[in-house]
Short mmCIF file of C-alpha atoms and ligand atoms in Angstrom, two decimals:
data_model
loop_
_atom_site.label_atom_id
_atom_site.label_comp_id
_atom_site.label_asym_id
_atom_site.label_seq_id
_atom_site.Cartn_x
_atom_site.Cartn_y
_atom_site.Cartn_z
CA MET A 1 19.82 2.40 -14.48
CA GLU A 2 16.45 3.63 -15.65
CA ASP A 3 14.06 5.34 -13.24
CA LEU A 4 10.30 5.50 -12.84
CA LYS A 5 8.75 7.70 -15.53
CA LEU A 6 5.61 9.83 -15.48
CA ASN A 7 3.76 10.86 -18.64
CA ILE A 8 1.05 13.52 -18.32
CA SER A 9 0.60 14.25 -22.02
CA ASN A 10 -2.88 12.68 -22.03
CA VAL A 11 -4.31 15.13 -19.49
CA PHE A 12 -4.48 17.66 -22.33
CA PRO A 13 -6.86 19.13 -23.50
CA PHE A 14 -8.88 18.32 -20.34
CA VAL A 15 -6.61 20.88 -18.71
CA SER A 16 -4.70 23.44 -20.75
CA GLU A 17 -0.92 23.79 -21.02
CA SER A 18 -1.17 27.28 -19.52
CA GLU A 19 -3.12 25.95 -16.49
CA VAL A 20 -0.38 23.40 -15.87
CA GLU A 21 2.27 26.07 -16.32
CA LEU A 22 0.51 28.34 -13.82
CA MET A 23 0.26 25.56 -11.20
CA LYS A 24 4.00 24.83 -11.28
CA GLU A 25 4.82 27.73 -8.97
CA GLU A 26 2.16 26.66 -6.47
CA THR A 27 3.39 23.05 -6.60
CA ARG A 28 7.03 24.04 -6.20
CA GLY A 29 6.03 26.18 -3.20
CA SER A 30 4.10 23.28 -1.60
CA LEU A 31 7.06 20.95 -2.03
CA GLU A 32 9.42 23.50 -0.53
CA ASP A 33 7.10 24.06 2.43
CA ILE A 34 6.99 20.31 3.04
CA HIS A 35 10.78 20.12 3.03
CA LYS A 36 11.02 23.13 5.35
CA GLY A 37 8.43 21.56 7.67
CA GLU A 38 6.10 24.53 7.21
CA VAL A 39 2.88 22.66 6.45
CA LYS A 40 -0.12 21.34 8.38
CA GLY A 41 0.84 18.07 10.05
CA SER A 42 4.56 18.87 9.94
CA GLU A 43 5.10 16.70 13.02
CA TYR A 44 4.59 13.69 10.70
CA LEU A 45 7.28 14.37 8.10
CA GLY A 46 9.74 11.76 9.36
CA TRP A 47 9.19 9.57 6.26
CA ILE A 48 10.79 12.16 3.95
CA ASP A 49 14.38 11.08 4.59
CA PHE A 50 13.79 7.98 6.69
CA SER A 51 15.30 5.59 4.12
CA SER A 52 18.44 7.62 3.45
CA VAL A 53 19.04 8.38 7.14
CA HIS A 54 17.98 5.14 8.86
CA GLY A 55 17.56 2.54 6.10
CA GLU A 56 21.02 0.99 6.31
CA LYS A 57 21.11 0.68 10.11
CA LEU A 58 17.55 -0.61 10.34
CA SER A 59 18.18 -3.24 7.64
CA ALA A 60 21.22 -4.52 9.52
CA GLU A 61 19.22 -4.68 12.76
CA ILE A 62 16.37 -6.55 11.08
CA GLU A 63 18.70 -9.05 9.41
CA GLU A 64 20.59 -9.69 12.62
CA THR A 65 17.56 -10.07 14.91
CA LEU A 66 15.10 -11.87 12.70
CA GLU A 67 16.97 -14.70 10.96
CA PRO A 68 16.17 -17.12 13.85
CA PHE A 69 12.46 -16.32 13.53
CA ARG A 70 12.53 -17.23 9.83
CA GLU A 71 14.17 -20.51 10.66
CA LYS A 72 11.59 -21.63 13.17
CA ALA A 73 8.42 -20.67 11.31
CA GLU A 74 6.54 -22.24 8.43
CA VAL A 75 4.01 -19.42 8.69
CA ILE A 76 4.38 -15.76 9.72
CA VAL A 77 1.14 -14.13 10.85
CA VAL A 78 1.37 -10.37 10.31
CA THR A 79 -1.27 -8.74 12.49
CA GLY A 80 -2.22 -5.13 11.75
CA ILE A 81 -4.68 -2.89 9.94
CA GLY A 82 -4.54 0.14 7.60
CA GLY A 83 -1.03 1.51 7.36
CA SER A 84 0.17 -1.27 9.64
CA TYR A 85 -0.40 -3.97 7.02
CA LEU A 86 -1.32 -2.68 3.56
CA GLY A 87 2.20 -1.66 2.55
CA SER A 88 3.87 -4.94 3.41
CA ARG A 89 1.01 -6.88 1.85
CA ALA A 90 1.34 -4.82 -1.34
CA ILE A 91 5.08 -5.52 -1.58
CA ILE A 92 4.88 -9.20 -0.68
CA ASP A 93 2.00 -9.88 -3.09
CA SER A 94 3.74 -7.98 -5.89
CA LEU A 95 6.98 -9.93 -5.52
CA SER A 96 5.58 -13.36 -4.75
CA HIS A 97 5.05 -16.18 -7.22
CA CYS A 98 1.51 -15.75 -8.57
CA PHE A 99 0.66 -19.21 -7.20
CA GLU A 100 2.18 -18.63 -3.79
CA VAL A 101 -0.83 -20.44 -2.38
CA PHE A 102 1.06 -23.65 -3.25
CA ALA A 103 4.04 -22.43 -1.15
CA LEU A 104 6.47 -22.93 -4.02
CA ARG A 105 9.37 -21.15 -2.30
CA ASN A 106 10.14 -23.57 0.47
CA ASP A 107 13.16 -21.64 1.76
CA SER A 108 10.95 -18.87 3.17
CA PRO A 109 7.98 -18.95 5.50
CA LYS A 110 4.56 -18.17 4.09
CA VAL A 111 3.22 -14.82 5.26
CA VAL A 112 -0.47 -14.48 6.08
CA PHE A 113 -2.35 -11.50 7.50
CA ALA A 114 -4.71 -11.03 10.44
CA GLY A 115 -6.14 -8.15 12.44
CA HIS A 116 -7.49 -6.34 9.38
CA ASN A 117 -11.08 -7.51 9.82
CA LEU A 118 -13.48 -8.68 12.51
CA SER A 119 -14.52 -11.86 10.75
CA GLU A 120 -15.01 -14.80 13.07
CA ASP A 121 -14.80 -17.17 10.11
CA TYR A 122 -11.47 -15.69 8.96
CA LEU A 123 -9.81 -15.98 12.37
CA SER A 124 -11.24 -19.44 12.98
CA GLY A 125 -9.94 -20.54 9.58
CA LEU A 126 -6.53 -19.13 10.40
CA LEU A 127 -6.42 -21.11 13.66
CA ASP A 128 -7.25 -24.28 11.67
CA ILE A 129 -4.05 -23.68 9.69
CA LEU A 130 -1.95 -22.69 12.70
CA ASN A 131 -2.91 -25.87 14.54
CA GLU A 132 -0.91 -27.73 11.90
CA LYS A 133 2.03 -25.36 11.28
CA SER A 134 4.90 -23.86 13.24
CA TYR A 135 4.42 -20.12 13.32
CA VAL A 136 5.52 -16.69 14.50
CA VAL A 137 3.32 -13.61 15.05
CA VAL A 138 4.36 -10.12 13.99
CA VAL A 139 1.99 -7.71 15.70
CA ILE A 140 2.05 -4.19 14.29
CA SER A 141 0.19 -1.23 15.77
CA LYS A 142 1.64 2.23 16.10
CA SER A 143 -0.90 3.28 18.72
CA GLY A 144 -0.86 -0.18 20.27
CA THR A 145 -4.58 0.09 20.96
CA THR A 146 -6.41 -0.46 17.63
CA THR A 147 -9.30 -2.86 18.23
CA GLU A 148 -9.05 -5.20 15.22
CA PRO A 149 -5.36 -6.15 15.58
CA ALA A 150 -5.62 -6.13 19.39
CA VAL A 151 -8.47 -8.67 19.26
CA ALA A 152 -6.64 -10.85 16.73
CA PHE A 153 -3.43 -10.65 18.75
CA ARG A 154 -5.18 -11.72 21.94
CA ILE A 155 -6.55 -14.77 20.12
CA LEU A 156 -3.21 -15.59 18.49
CA ARG A 157 -1.21 -15.16 21.69
CA ASN A 158 -3.65 -17.38 23.50
CA HIS A 159 -3.22 -20.01 20.77
CA LEU A 160 0.57 -19.67 20.88
CA LYS A 161 0.58 -20.19 24.67
CA ILE A 162 -1.56 -23.31 24.38
CA LYS A 163 0.58 -24.68 21.57
CA TYR A 164 4.08 -23.81 22.83
CA GLY A 165 3.78 -22.75 26.49
CA LYS A 166 4.11 -19.15 27.66
CA ARG A 167 7.91 -18.90 27.50
CA GLU A 168 8.26 -20.12 23.91
CA ALA A 169 5.10 -18.22 22.91
CA ASN A 170 6.78 -14.96 23.93
CA ARG A 171 9.80 -15.95 21.86
CA ARG A 172 7.57 -16.30 18.83
CA ILE A 173 6.24 -12.75 18.92
CA ILE A 174 7.72 -9.68 17.23
CA ALA A 175 6.03 -6.40 18.18
CA ILE A 176 6.28 -3.22 16.11
CA THR A 177 4.84 -0.22 17.90
CA ASP A 178 5.51 3.20 19.41
CA PRO A 179 8.93 3.48 21.07
CA SER A 180 7.48 4.37 24.47
CA LYS A 181 3.66 4.59 24.57
CA GLY A 182 0.63 2.32 24.27
CA ALA A 183 -0.58 -1.04 25.54
CA LEU A 184 1.46 -3.03 23.01
CA ARG A 185 4.75 -1.32 23.93
CA LYS A 186 4.07 -1.97 27.61
CA MET A 187 3.29 -5.64 26.94
CA ALA A 188 6.32 -6.07 24.65
CA ASP A 189 8.67 -4.65 27.28
CA GLU A 190 7.14 -6.60 30.16
CA GLU A 191 6.98 -9.92 28.31
CA GLY A 192 10.30 -9.54 26.53
CA PHE A 193 9.01 -9.81 22.94
CA ALA A 194 11.47 -8.96 20.18
CA SER A 195 10.45 -5.46 19.16
CA PHE A 196 10.98 -2.61 16.73
CA SER A 197 9.73 0.97 16.88
CA VAL A 198 7.47 2.94 14.57
CA PRO A 199 9.00 6.42 14.66
CA GLY A 200 6.68 8.94 16.33
CA ASN A 201 7.06 11.33 13.37
CA VAL A 202 5.89 8.81 10.74
CA GLY A 203 2.14 8.20 10.36
CA GLY A 204 0.74 4.71 9.66
CA ARG A 205 0.13 5.04 5.92
CA PHE A 206 3.58 6.60 5.39
CA SER A 207 5.34 3.88 7.40
CA VAL A 208 5.88 1.08 4.87
CA LEU A 209 9.60 1.79 4.52
CA THR A 210 10.14 1.66 8.33
CA ALA A 211 10.13 -1.57 10.38
CA VAL A 212 6.35 -1.72 9.76
CA GLY A 213 6.93 -2.84 6.17
CA LEU A 214 10.52 -3.99 6.25
CA VAL A 215 10.09 -6.67 8.93
CA PRO A 216 7.32 -8.64 7.13
CA VAL A 217 9.08 -8.18 3.78
CA PHE A 218 12.37 -9.50 5.19
CA LEU A 219 10.61 -12.46 6.81
CA SER A 220 9.06 -13.25 3.42
CA GLY A 221 12.53 -13.57 1.95
CA PHE A 222 12.64 -10.39 -0.15
CA ARG A 223 15.51 -7.88 -0.40
CA ILE A 224 14.79 -4.98 1.92
CA ARG A 225 18.07 -3.25 1.04
CA ARG A 226 17.02 -2.97 -2.62
CA LEU A 227 13.68 -1.55 -1.53
CA ILE A 228 15.51 1.12 0.44
CA GLU A 229 17.91 1.85 -2.43
CA GLY A 230 14.92 2.45 -4.69
CA ALA A 231 13.32 4.78 -2.15
CA CYS A 232 16.61 6.69 -1.70
CA ARG A 233 16.89 7.15 -5.46
CA MET A 234 13.36 8.59 -5.59
CA GLU A 235 14.19 10.81 -2.62
CA GLU A 236 16.97 12.34 -4.80
CA LEU A 237 14.66 12.72 -7.80
CA THR A 238 11.96 14.56 -5.87
CA THR A 239 13.77 17.17 -3.77
CA PRO A 240 12.95 20.86 -4.27
CA LEU A 241 16.39 21.18 -5.94
CA VAL A 242 15.02 19.33 -8.97
CA ASP A 243 13.10 21.51 -11.43
CA CYS A 244 9.35 21.06 -10.87
CA ALA A 245 8.78 19.88 -14.45
CA GLU A 246 11.36 17.11 -13.95
CA ASN A 247 10.10 16.03 -10.52
CA PRO A 248 7.73 13.09 -11.06
CA SER A 249 6.01 13.33 -7.66
CA ALA A 250 5.44 17.07 -8.01
CA MET A 251 4.07 16.73 -11.55
CA TYR A 252 1.78 13.84 -10.61
CA ALA A 253 0.42 15.92 -7.68
CA LEU A 254 0.01 18.89 -9.99
CA ALA A 255 -1.76 16.96 -12.74
CA ARG A 256 -4.27 15.26 -10.45
CA ASN A 257 -5.12 18.56 -8.72
CA ALA A 258 -5.47 20.34 -12.06
CA LEU A 259 -7.95 17.64 -13.12
CA TYR A 260 -9.78 17.78 -9.78
CA ARG A 261 -10.25 21.52 -10.21
CA LYS A 262 -11.89 20.72 -13.57
CA GLY A 263 -14.45 18.45 -11.88
CA LYS A 264 -12.61 15.13 -12.26
CA LYS A 265 -13.36 13.88 -8.76
CA ILE A 266 -12.38 10.22 -9.07
CA GLU A 267 -8.98 8.75 -9.86
CA VAL A 268 -8.79 5.15 -10.98
CA LEU A 269 -5.40 3.47 -10.60
CA ALA A 270 -5.05 0.77 -13.24
CA THR A 271 -2.47 -1.93 -12.55
CA ASN A 272 -1.78 -4.69 -15.05
CA HIS A 273 -0.14 -7.41 -12.97
CA PRO A 274 -2.41 -9.71 -10.92
CA GLY A 275 0.06 -9.51 -8.02
CA MET A 276 -0.51 -5.78 -7.77
CA ILE A 277 -4.11 -5.77 -6.59
CA TYR A 278 -2.92 -5.03 -3.06
CA PHE A 279 -0.63 -2.32 -4.34
CA GLY A 280 -3.86 -0.67 -5.46
CA GLU A 281 -5.29 -1.18 -1.96
CA TRP A 282 -2.22 0.46 -0.37
CA TRP A 283 -2.44 3.37 -2.83
CA LYS A 284 -6.16 3.85 -2.07
CA GLN A 285 -5.47 4.08 1.64
CA LEU A 286 -2.55 6.47 1.14
CA PHE A 287 -4.56 8.92 -0.93
CA GLY A 288 -8.04 8.32 0.52
CA GLU A 289 -7.06 8.77 4.15
CA SER A 290 -4.69 11.64 3.37
CA GLU A 291 -6.96 13.71 1.14
CA GLY A 292 -10.59 12.93 1.94
CA LYS A 293 -11.24 15.74 4.42
CA GLY A 294 -13.38 18.83 4.90
CA GLU A 295 -15.75 17.59 2.18
CA LYS A 296 -12.90 17.66 -0.34
CA GLY A 297 -10.64 15.13 -2.02
CA ILE A 298 -10.22 12.94 -5.09
CA PHE A 299 -11.90 9.57 -4.52
CA PRO A 300 -9.27 6.87 -5.16
CA ALA A 301 -10.44 3.68 -6.89
CA SER A 302 -8.43 0.88 -8.44
CA VAL A 303 -8.77 -1.70 -11.18
CA ASN A 304 -6.59 -4.59 -12.31
CA TYR A 305 -6.35 -5.12 -16.06
CA THR A 306 -7.14 -6.88 -18.21
CA ALA A 307 -9.58 -8.63 -15.83
CA ASP A 308 -11.43 -5.42 -14.97
CA LEU A 309 -11.77 -4.37 -18.60
CA HIS A 310 -14.50 -7.00 -18.60
CA SER A 311 -16.22 -5.52 -15.55
CA MET A 312 -15.42 -1.85 -14.98
CA GLY A 313 -14.27 -1.21 -18.56
CA GLN A 314 -17.77 -0.30 -19.68
CA TYR A 315 -18.16 2.41 -17.03
CA LEU A 316 -14.71 3.81 -17.67
CA GLN A 317 -15.36 4.01 -21.41
CA ASP A 318 -18.90 5.25 -21.32
CA GLY A 319 -20.14 6.21 -17.86
CA GLU A 320 -20.22 9.57 -16.13
CA ARG A 321 -17.22 11.72 -17.11
CA HIS A 322 -16.11 12.69 -13.62
CA LEU A 323 -13.01 10.55 -13.48
CA PHE A 324 -9.46 10.21 -14.68
CA GLU A 325 -7.27 7.15 -14.91
CA THR A 326 -3.67 6.52 -13.87
CA PHE A 327 -2.02 3.56 -15.57
CA LEU A 328 0.78 1.91 -13.64
CA THR A 329 2.79 -0.03 -16.20
CA ILE A 330 5.57 -2.56 -15.68
CA ASN A 331 7.56 -2.50 -18.88
CA SER A 332 9.22 -5.93 -18.78
CA PRO A 333 7.83 -9.08 -17.24
CA GLY A 334 10.10 -11.24 -15.10
CA ARG A 335 9.35 -14.38 -17.15
CA ARG A 336 9.10 -15.23 -20.86
CA LEU A 337 6.20 -17.03 -22.54
CA MET A 338 5.32 -17.14 -26.24
CA ILE A 339 2.06 -18.06 -27.91
CA PRO A 340 2.61 -21.28 -29.91
CA HIS A 341 1.72 -21.90 -33.58
CA GLU A 342 -1.06 -24.45 -34.22
CA GLU A 343 -1.20 -26.18 -37.60
CA ASP A 344 -5.02 -26.18 -37.91
CA ASP A 345 -5.52 -22.72 -36.34
CA SER A 346 -8.95 -23.87 -35.13
CA ASP A 347 -9.02 -21.11 -32.49
CA GLU A 348 -7.96 -18.52 -35.13
CA LEU A 349 -5.10 -17.28 -33.00
CA ASN A 350 -2.22 -17.92 -35.38
CA TYR A 351 -1.97 -14.18 -36.00
CA LEU A 352 -0.52 -14.08 -32.47
CA ALA A 353 1.79 -17.08 -32.87
CA GLY A 354 5.39 -16.33 -31.92
CA LYS A 355 4.41 -13.25 -29.92
CA ARG A 356 5.05 -12.92 -26.21
CA ILE A 357 2.04 -12.59 -23.87
CA SER A 358 3.51 -9.27 -22.71
CA ARG A 359 3.28 -7.96 -26.29
CA VAL A 360 -0.42 -8.75 -26.37
CA GLN A 361 -0.81 -7.14 -22.95
CA LYS A 362 1.02 -4.02 -24.09
CA MET A 363 -1.29 -3.67 -27.09
CA ALA A 364 -4.34 -4.21 -24.85
CA GLU A 365 -3.05 -1.44 -22.57
CA SER A 366 -2.27 0.97 -25.40
CA GLY A 367 -5.63 0.24 -27.01
CA THR A 368 -7.36 0.93 -23.69
CA ILE A 369 -5.51 4.18 -23.09
CA ILE A 370 -6.48 5.46 -26.55
CA ALA A 371 -10.10 4.30 -26.17
CA HIS A 372 -10.57 5.81 -22.72
CA TYR A 373 -8.89 9.06 -23.70
CA ASP A 374 -11.08 9.29 -26.81
CA GLY A 375 -14.07 8.55 -24.57
CA GLY A 376 -13.31 11.59 -22.41
CA VAL A 377 -11.09 10.14 -19.68
CA PRO A 378 -7.83 12.02 -18.99
CA VAL A 379 -4.98 9.53 -18.60
CA LEU A 380 -1.79 9.68 -16.55
CA GLN A 381 0.90 7.06 -17.05
CA ILE A 382 3.52 5.85 -14.59
CA GLU A 383 6.06 3.36 -15.89
CA ILE A 384 8.64 1.21 -14.14
CA PRO A 385 11.10 -0.97 -16.06
CA SER A 386 10.40 -4.13 -14.02
CA LEU A 387 8.64 -5.36 -10.91
CA ASP A 388 11.28 -5.84 -8.24
CA GLU A 389 12.21 -4.49 -4.83
CA TYR A 390 14.17 -1.54 -6.25
CA TYR A 391 11.31 -0.23 -8.38
CA LEU A 392 8.73 -0.89 -5.67
CA GLY A 393 10.92 1.29 -3.40
CA GLN A 394 10.87 3.99 -6.07
CA LEU A 395 7.11 3.69 -6.53
CA ILE A 396 6.30 3.82 -2.83
CA TYR A 397 8.39 6.90 -2.19
CA PHE A 398 7.11 8.50 -5.41
CA PHE A 399 3.50 8.11 -4.26
CA GLU A 400 4.19 9.18 -0.67
CA LYS A 401 5.86 12.40 -1.80
CA ALA A 402 3.14 13.03 -4.39
CA CYS A 403 0.45 12.44 -1.79
CA ALA A 404 1.97 14.98 0.58
CA VAL A 405 2.29 17.62 -2.16
CA SER A 406 -1.17 16.84 -3.49
CA GLY A 407 -2.77 17.17 -0.04
CA ILE A 408 -1.13 20.55 0.49
CA LEU A 409 -2.30 21.72 -2.96
CA LEU A 410 -5.79 20.60 -2.00
CA GLY A 411 -5.61 22.60 1.24
CA VAL A 412 -5.89 19.71 3.72
CA ASN A 413 -3.59 18.22 6.34
CA PRO A 414 -2.46 15.05 4.54
CA PHE A 415 -1.10 13.47 7.71
CA ASP A 416 -4.10 13.19 10.03
CA GLN A 417 -7.29 11.07 9.85
CA PRO A 418 -9.89 12.64 12.18
CA GLY A 419 -12.77 11.00 10.28
CA VAL A 420 -11.91 7.41 11.22
CA GLU A 421 -12.69 8.04 14.90
CA ASP A 422 -16.46 8.32 14.38
CA TYR A 423 -17.17 4.66 13.66
CA LYS A 424 -14.86 3.62 16.49
CA ASN A 425 -16.71 5.77 19.03
CA ASN A 426 -20.04 4.26 17.98
CA MET A 427 -18.62 0.73 18.05
CA PHE A 428 -17.17 1.25 21.55
CA ALA A 429 -20.46 2.72 22.74
CA LEU A 430 -22.41 -0.23 21.31
CA LEU A 431 -19.97 -2.70 22.90
CA ASN A 432 -20.30 -0.93 26.30
CA LYS A 433 -16.58 -0.13 26.50
CA PRO A 434 -15.82 1.54 29.86
CA GLY A 435 -15.70 5.33 29.36
CA PHE A 436 -18.33 5.30 26.61
CA GLU A 437 -21.44 5.01 28.85
CA LYS A 438 -22.92 8.37 27.80
CA ALA A 439 -22.43 7.73 24.09
CA SER A 440 -23.88 4.29 24.67
CA GLN A 441 -27.13 5.73 26.01
CA ASN A 442 -27.36 8.18 23.09
CA ILE A 443 -26.87 5.58 20.41
CA ALA A 444 -28.51 2.47 21.86
CA GLY A 445 -32.09 3.23 20.72
CA ARG A 446 -30.97 3.55 17.10
CA PHE A 447 -29.90 -0.08 16.85
CA LYS A 448 -32.72 -1.96 18.58
CA GLY A 449 -32.95 -5.50 17.39
CA ARG A 450 -29.51 -5.61 15.78
CA GLY A 451 -26.43 -7.51 16.89
CA SER A 452 -28.06 -9.88 19.35
CA HIS A 453 -24.90 -11.90 20.16
O1 LIG B 501 -2.58 5.64 8.31
C1 LIG B 501 -2.94 5.51 9.46
O2 LIG B 501 -2.49 6.18 10.40
C2 LIG B 501 -3.96 4.45 9.84
O3 LIG B 501 -4.45 3.79 8.72
C3 LIG B 501 -3.34 3.43 10.77
O4 LIG B 501 -2.24 2.83 10.15
C4 LIG B 501 -4.35 2.36 11.19
O5 LIG B 501 -5.49 2.94 11.73
C5 LIG B 501 -3.74 1.42 12.21
O6 LIG B 501 -3.30 2.11 13.33
P1 LIG B 501 -2.32 1.48 14.38
O7 LIG B 501 -1.04 1.17 13.71
O8 LIG B 501 -2.17 2.52 15.44
O9 LIG B 501 -2.97 0.22 14.90
#
């Protein structure tokens, strides 16, 4: 079977062959240090072999425990934020029918998400739907204390209790959280929710291949075992035993850091399947939260082609030359559709008659790569043969490993996120959370007249 492929030939001449050659030793060293656990944040390296060590057992446990939940729910509400929802959303969106909104697969419940915003309209709208449907809540929070999912979960649990009574409500909740700490673990144990653990040594944004991602993906009806097989294959392809030049994660990390050192501060991930917009969101979180530290880091942005060629295409072609682009290409579509011949050719499209849409897309992509490269944008290319669970497993592990290596090359701890605490402290102070009284006094005067509710 074919594997994911990386092509870095279009980073030259923006970086030279000798610069790439010189960075191989540094990259190989970073990868080795990660595998030896001799890097900053080494307490969060559990994801490295999670799929090969625990994947099989965890899949069996998920299949055995969760089938009854699938049977009793028309809707699954996955409640989480950041690493506790983006990965599963990326996988489910990528694999779903593009018009999933019409619930075309009636053998599987429809998965919706909550707890990733503080929008009163969003949650109210969700309750409108849940009034009419049977549902189950999957609440995911490693810390068990994050405000957004905790607020959403309180509202959903309250709704469940009113709709089904407390006993049945508790039977409609699956909690995924720390094995022993946090408010959610305590509640899950006391109330007897079905529960799974987020391993202590796996950080949120590296947790998609643990129960955090696998539970929602299973409930959506997709093949978690194939996802794990794909990840295990990529684990083999990216160990320090593989020559650096042949290791796709290492070479991707190397290439992006080489470009960053040349002043290319922004990376744009270009996907070409409308179902992959959330894959771009997951990727942005993985790299943004891992690398944006100490006033350093490549800014991750994403586009979805060809739609965004008609919005961001102008900037990419012609704007400031501080960026590079990474194309994520799916080589074969899952379906087949040809452009028909029209006798009168009134739309002048007969030159495309008999061609598949994917052929036109491929030429649009190749034309874009050439145009952007000629316009001064270095281009990286990642290709997978098709969009399925196996190749998503490969892609996810590929990016996780690359992100770790890239963060070490950059000189940051890729596994922490100290910067996200600042907004939370201000929010708690402004909301008069107990324990934040002093901060509350310091900040209050700065927001006079705002937030009167
Ligand atoms: O990557 C991370 O660690 C974060 O994005 C977390 O996933 C996010 O903040 C949610 O945290 P928690 O799962 O503790 O609610």
